[in-house]
PDB file of C-alpha atoms in Angstrom:
ATOM      1  CA  MET A   4      96.544  97.630  88.453  1.00 62.00           C
ATOM      2  CA  ALA A   5      96.009 100.998  86.917  1.00 63.00           C
ATOM      3  CA  ALA A   6      98.293 103.986  88.154  1.00 63.00           C
ATOM      4  CA  GLN A   7      94.589 105.393  89.612  1.00 67.00           C
ATOM      5  CA  ASP A   8      94.273 102.114  91.425  1.00 74.00           C
ATOM      6  CA  TYR A   9      97.250 102.762  93.520  1.00 72.00           C
ATOM      7  CA  GLU A  10      96.339 106.509  93.729  1.00 74.00           C
ATOM      8  CA  GLN A  11      92.790 105.030  95.049  1.00 81.00           C
ATOM      9  CA  LEU A  12      94.792 102.543  97.433  1.00 80.00           C
ATOM     10  CA  PHE A  13      97.058 105.024  98.921  1.00 76.00           C
ATOM     11  CA  HIS A  14      94.304 107.209  99.754  1.00 78.00           C
ATOM     12  CA  SER A  15      91.895 104.383 101.233  1.00 85.00           C
ATOM     13  CA  ALA A  16      94.838 102.417 103.004  1.00 84.00           C
ATOM     14  CA  GLY A  17      97.094 105.276 103.933  1.00 81.00           C
ATOM     15  CA  ASP A  18      96.042 106.386 107.655  1.00 84.00           C
ATOM     16  CA  ASP A  19      95.648 102.461 108.471  1.00 87.00           C
ATOM     17  CA  LEU A  20      99.241 102.026 106.952  1.00 86.00           C
ATOM     18  CA  ARG A  21     100.660 104.845 108.902  1.00 86.00           C
ATOM     19  CA  ARG A  22      98.886 103.568 112.430  1.00 87.00           C
ATOM     20  CA  PHE A  23     100.305  99.995 111.455  1.00 88.00           C
ATOM     21  CA  LEU A  24     103.689 101.559 111.077  1.00 88.00           C
ATOM     22  CA  SER A  25     103.652 103.868 113.874  1.00 87.00           C
ATOM     23  CA  ARG A  26     102.924 100.914 116.258  1.00 87.00           C
ATOM     24  CA  ARG A  27     106.421  99.189 114.896  1.00 86.00           C
ATOM     25  CA  ILE A  28     108.780 102.619 114.365  1.00 84.00           C
ATOM     26  CA  THR A  29     108.668 105.797 116.455  1.00 81.00           C
ATOM     27  CA  CYS A  30     110.442 107.770 114.092  1.00 81.00           C
ATOM     28  CA  PRO A  31     107.348 109.627 112.472  1.00 78.00           C
ATOM     29  CA  HIS A  32     110.227 110.333 109.091  1.00 80.00           C
ATOM     30  CA  ALA A  33     110.800 106.545 108.815  1.00 82.00           C
ATOM     31  CA  VAL A  34     107.168 105.612 108.925  1.00 83.00           C
ATOM     32  CA  SER A  35     106.881 108.619 106.112  1.00 81.00           C
ATOM     33  CA  ASP A  36     109.542 107.051 104.258  1.00 82.00           C
ATOM     34  CA  MET A  37     108.615 103.497 104.649  1.00 86.00           C
ATOM     35  CA  MET A  38     104.920 104.072 103.732  1.00 84.00           C
ATOM     36  CA  GLN A  39     106.331 105.817 100.382  1.00 81.00           C
ATOM     37  CA  GLU A  40     108.774 102.862  99.822  1.00 84.00           C
ATOM     38  CA  ALA A  41     105.895  99.911 100.379  1.00 84.00           C
ATOM     39  CA  PHE A  42     103.778 101.715  97.860  1.00 80.00           C
ATOM     40  CA  LEU A  43     106.690 101.846  95.060  1.00 80.00           C
ATOM     41  CA  LYS A  44     107.689  98.333  96.052  1.00 82.00           C
ATOM     42  CA  LEU A  45     103.601  97.351  95.487  1.00 81.00           C
ATOM     43  CA  MET A  46     103.847  99.546  92.041  1.00 79.00           C
ATOM     44  CA  GLY A  47     107.045  97.601  91.141  1.00 77.00           C
ATOM     45  CA  ALA A  48     106.027  94.044  92.141  1.00 71.00           C
ATOM     46  CA  GLN A  49     105.959  91.307  89.627  1.00 65.00           C
ATOM     47  CA  PRO A  50     104.737  88.234  91.606  1.00 64.00           C
ATOM     48  CA  ALA A  51     104.440  84.995  90.229  1.00 60.00           C
ATOM     49  CA  THR A  52     101.090  85.208  90.506  1.00 65.00           C
ATOM     50  CA  ASP A  53      98.043  88.276  90.652  1.00 73.00           C
ATOM     51  CA  ILE A  54      97.605  90.095  93.582  1.00 76.00           C
ATOM     52  CA  LYS A  55      94.424  89.338  94.857  1.00 81.00           C
ATOM     53  CA  ASP A  56      94.545  92.044  97.616  1.00 83.00           C
ATOM     54  CA  PRO A  57      96.896  94.623  97.150  1.00 84.00           C
ATOM     55  CA  ARG A  58      96.113  96.093 100.610  1.00 86.00           C
ATOM     56  CA  ALA A  59      96.856  93.169 102.343  1.00 87.00           C
ATOM     57  CA  TYR A  60     100.244  92.914  99.827  1.00 86.00           C
ATOM     58  CA  LEU A  61     101.036  96.548 101.045  1.00 86.00           C
ATOM     59  CA  PHE A  62     100.658  95.633 104.438  1.00 89.00           C
ATOM     60  CA  ARG A  63     102.675  92.615 104.162  1.00 88.00           C
ATOM     61  CA  ILE A  64     105.642  94.756 102.216  1.00 88.00           C
ATOM     62  CA  ALA A  65     105.318  97.299 104.858  1.00 88.00           C
ATOM     63  CA  ALA A  66     105.631  94.585 107.894  1.00 88.00           C
ATOM     64  CA  ASN A  67     108.774  93.550 105.920  1.00 87.00           C
ATOM     65  CA  LEU A  68     110.220  97.018 105.911  1.00 87.00           C
ATOM     66  CA  ALA A  69     109.575  97.265 109.627  1.00 85.00           C
ATOM     67  CA  ILE A  70     111.490  94.369 110.227  1.00 85.00           C
ATOM     68  CA  ASN A  71     114.232  95.560 108.027  1.00 81.00           C
ATOM     69  CA  HIS A  72     114.442  98.927 109.830  1.00 76.00           C
ATOM     70  CA  GLY A  73     114.277  97.007 113.258  1.00 68.00           C
ATOM     71  CA  THR A  74     117.046  94.843 112.431  1.00 56.00           C
ATOM     72  CA  ARG A  75     119.271  97.527 110.929  1.00 53.00           C
ATOM     73  CA  ARG A  76     119.103  99.494 113.922  1.00 51.00           C
ATOM     74  CA  ARG A  77     120.058  96.914 115.966  1.00 45.00           C
ATOM     75  CA  ASP A  78     123.068  96.326 113.956  1.00 39.00           C
ATOM     76  CA  VAL A  79     124.185 100.009 115.051  1.00 41.00           C
ATOM     77  CA  ALA A  80     126.193 100.147 118.158  1.00 40.00           C
ATOM     78  CA  PRO A  81     124.087 100.467 121.123  1.00 46.00           C
ATOM     79  CA  PRO A  82     123.540 103.747 122.723  1.00 45.00           C
ATOM     80  CA  SER A  83     125.655 102.817 125.738  1.00 46.00           C
ATOM     81  CA  ALA A  84     128.844 102.546 123.568  1.00 43.00           C
ATOM     82  CA  VAL A  85     128.414 105.815 121.941  1.00 41.00           C
ATOM     83  CA  SER A  86     129.151 108.915 124.130  1.00 43.00           C
ATOM     84  CA  ASN A  87     127.330 111.789 124.278  1.00 45.00           C
ATOM     85  CA  SER A  88     129.362 114.090 122.190  1.00 41.00           C
ATOM     86  CA  THR A  89     127.774 114.484 118.616  1.00 42.00           C
ATOM     87  CA  GLU A  90     131.180 114.120 117.134  1.00 45.00           C
ATOM     88  CA  ALA A  91     131.088 110.351 117.868  1.00 43.00           C
ATOM     89  CA  LEU A  92     127.908 109.767 115.942  1.00 39.00           C
ATOM     90  CA  PRO A  93     128.345 108.129 112.816  1.00 43.00           C
ATOM     91  CA  GLU A  94     127.479 110.376 109.573  1.00 45.00           C
ATOM     92  CA  VAL A  95     124.427 109.097 107.767  1.00 41.00           C
ATOM     93  CA  SER A  96     124.898 109.212 104.369  1.00 40.00           C
ATOM     94  CA  ASP A  97     121.095 107.907 103.498  1.00 55.00           C
ATOM     95  CA  GLU A  98     119.262 110.037 105.839  1.00 64.00           C
ATOM     96  CA  ARG A  99     115.497 110.491 105.400  1.00 71.00           C
ATOM     97  CA  THR A 100     114.589 113.922 105.682  1.00 78.00           C
ATOM     98  CA  PRO A 101     111.310 115.633 105.081  1.00 82.00           C
ATOM     99  CA  GLU A 102     112.688 117.121 101.766  1.00 81.00           C
ATOM    100  CA  ARG A 103     113.608 113.907 100.102  1.00 78.00           C
ATOM    101  CA  VAL A 104     109.897 112.383 101.395  1.00 79.00           C
ATOM    102  CA  VAL A 105     108.766 115.020  99.348  1.00 83.00           C
ATOM    103  CA  GLU A 106     110.908 114.885  96.490  1.00 81.00           C
ATOM    104  CA  GLY A 107     110.321 111.225  96.634  1.00 79.00           C
ATOM    105  CA  ASN A 108     106.432 112.146  96.318  1.00 82.00           C
ATOM    106  CA  ARG A 109     106.981 114.326  93.836  1.00 83.00           C
ATOM    107  CA  GLN A 110     108.739 111.789  91.515  1.00 81.00           C
ATOM    108  CA  LEU A 111     106.221 109.335  92.365  1.00 83.00           C
ATOM    109  CA  ARG A 112     103.256 111.490  91.169  1.00 85.00           C
ATOM    110  CA  ARG A 113     105.440 112.720  88.158  1.00 84.00           C
ATOM    111  CA  VAL A 114     106.090 108.868  87.131  1.00 84.00           C
ATOM    112  CA  MET A 115     102.195 107.936  87.518  1.00 87.00           C
ATOM    113  CA  ASP A 116     101.132 111.076  85.660  1.00 88.00           C
ATOM    114  CA  ALA A 117     103.573 109.866  82.742  1.00 87.00           C
ATOM    115  CA  ILE A 118     102.178 106.323  82.795  1.00 88.00           C
ATOM    116  CA  GLU A 119      98.580 107.734  82.321  1.00 90.00           C
ATOM    117  CA  SER A 120     100.075 110.083  79.650  1.00 91.00           C
ATOM    118  CA  LEU A 121     101.389 107.368  77.323  1.00 92.00           C
ATOM    119  CA  PRO A 122      99.338 106.525  74.218  1.00 94.00           C
ATOM    120  CA  GLU A 123      96.756 103.973  74.773  1.00 94.00           C
ATOM    121  CA  ARG A 124      98.481 101.092  73.597  1.00 94.00           C
ATOM    122  CA  CYS A 125     101.811 101.684  74.923  1.00 94.00           C
ATOM    123  CA  LYS A 126     100.344 102.183  78.414  1.00 92.00           C
ATOM    124  CA  GLU A 127      98.162  98.936  77.973  1.00 93.00           C
ATOM    125  CA  VAL A 128     101.588  97.022  76.920  1.00 93.00           C
ATOM    126  CA  PHE A 129     103.625  98.766  79.753  1.00 90.00           C
ATOM    127  CA  ILE A 130     100.976  97.726  82.791  1.00 88.00           C
ATOM    128  CA  LEU A 131     100.630  94.373  81.385  1.00 90.00           C
ATOM    129  CA  TYR A 132     104.446  93.868  81.568  1.00 87.00           C
ATOM    130  CA  ARG A 133     105.304  95.825  84.612  1.00 83.00           C
ATOM    131  CA  PHE A 134     102.469  95.377  86.895  1.00 81.00           C
ATOM    132  CA  HIS A 135     100.995  92.309  85.709  1.00 83.00           C
ATOM    133  CA  SER A 136     104.062  90.314  85.099  1.00 82.00           C
ATOM    134  CA  MET A 137     102.979  89.014  82.001  1.00 87.00           C
ATOM    135  CA  SER A 138     105.820  87.857  79.435  1.00 89.00           C
ATOM    136  CA  GLN A 139     106.358  90.115  76.022  1.00 89.00           C
ATOM    137  CA  THR A 140     105.165  87.221  74.391  1.00 92.00           C
ATOM    138  CA  GLU A 141     101.676  86.634  76.310  1.00 92.00           C
ATOM    139  CA  ILE A 142     101.241  90.145  75.847  1.00 93.00           C
ATOM    140  CA  ALA A 143     101.664  90.349  71.923  1.00 94.00           C
ATOM    141  CA  GLU A 144      99.575  86.841  71.851  1.00 94.00           C
ATOM    142  CA  GLN A 145      96.753  88.727  74.060  1.00 94.00           C
ATOM    143  CA  LEU A 146      97.140  92.022  71.985  1.00 94.00           C
ATOM    144  CA  GLY A 147      97.750  90.600  68.604  1.00 95.00           C
ATOM    145  CA  ILE A 148     101.075  92.304  68.054  1.00 95.00           C
ATOM    146  CA  SER A 149     104.349  91.340  67.104  1.00 94.00           C
ATOM    147  CA  VAL A 150     106.599  90.768  70.526  1.00 91.00           C
ATOM    148  CA  SER A 151     109.284  93.386  68.848  1.00 91.00           C
ATOM    149  CA  MET A 152     106.296  95.875  69.209  1.00 94.00           C
ATOM    150  CA  VAL A 153     105.700  94.682  72.647  1.00 92.00           C
ATOM    151  CA  GLU A 154     109.516  95.330  73.243  1.00 92.00           C
ATOM    152  CA  LYS A 155     109.438  98.664  71.812  1.00 93.00           C
ATOM    153  CA  HIS A 156     106.183  99.959  73.845  1.00 93.00           C
ATOM    154  CA  VAL A 157     107.770  98.782  76.932  1.00 90.00           C
ATOM    155  CA  ILE A 158     110.983 100.482  76.032  1.00 90.00           C
ATOM    156  CA  ARG A 159     109.376 103.587  75.098  1.00 91.00           C
ATOM    157  CA  ALA A 160     107.365 103.561  78.132  1.00 90.00           C
ATOM    158  CA  MET A 161     110.347 102.837  80.601  1.00 87.00           C
ATOM    159  CA  ARG A 162     112.048 105.473  79.241  1.00 87.00           C
ATOM    160  CA  TYR A 163     109.371 107.942  79.380  1.00 87.00           C
ATOM    161  CA  CYS A 164     108.711 107.015  83.141  1.00 84.00           C
ATOM    162  CA  ARG A 165     112.627 107.550  84.048  1.00 82.00           C
ATOM    163  CA  ASP A 166     112.594 111.077  82.051  1.00 83.00           C
ATOM    164  CA  ALA A 167     109.079 112.154  83.932  1.00 81.00           C
ATOM    165  CA  ARG A 168     111.072 110.954  87.334  1.00 78.00           C
ATOM    166  CA  ASP A 169     114.194 112.649  87.008  1.00 76.00           C
ATOM    167  CA  GLN A 170     112.865 115.854  85.584  1.00 76.00           C
ATOM    168  CA  ALA A 171     113.323 118.862  87.889  1.00 59.00           C
ATOM    169  CA  ASP A 172     110.383 120.850  88.971  1.00 53.00           C
TER     170      ASP A 172
END
């Protein structure tokens, strides 16, 4: 899938996905975080076969994230075991805040823009490698270039995406 396909899926499935997760998770911030995480997992997915229905695959990812969220919450001491004092609450090191969600969305947008701005051949190689799970040899054969050139394109694209993700606004 191309970056614009992910964006289109986000816009077409976003509200349904939010409702789907909201029935499983009560915290709206956690729902937003899971939506973002589901899309990131979908974008980074390298399944053995092509994804026939990206929307269904996205919802399966989200359902698994919700299950994992519920499991993590059961691993925490029950409310009766913790006093009403805020001093007894454990400090959360991976707190999901609106600011972190916004920053994650900015990073995702920067990476998607970076992919779109890659030179055509480099973008084509990267999308085949990262999103269609093709091997470097398969890509080289399909495009009629050397495996070494495929490696160079992939490395260039990954660096470009990493740099775009890490750049400050």
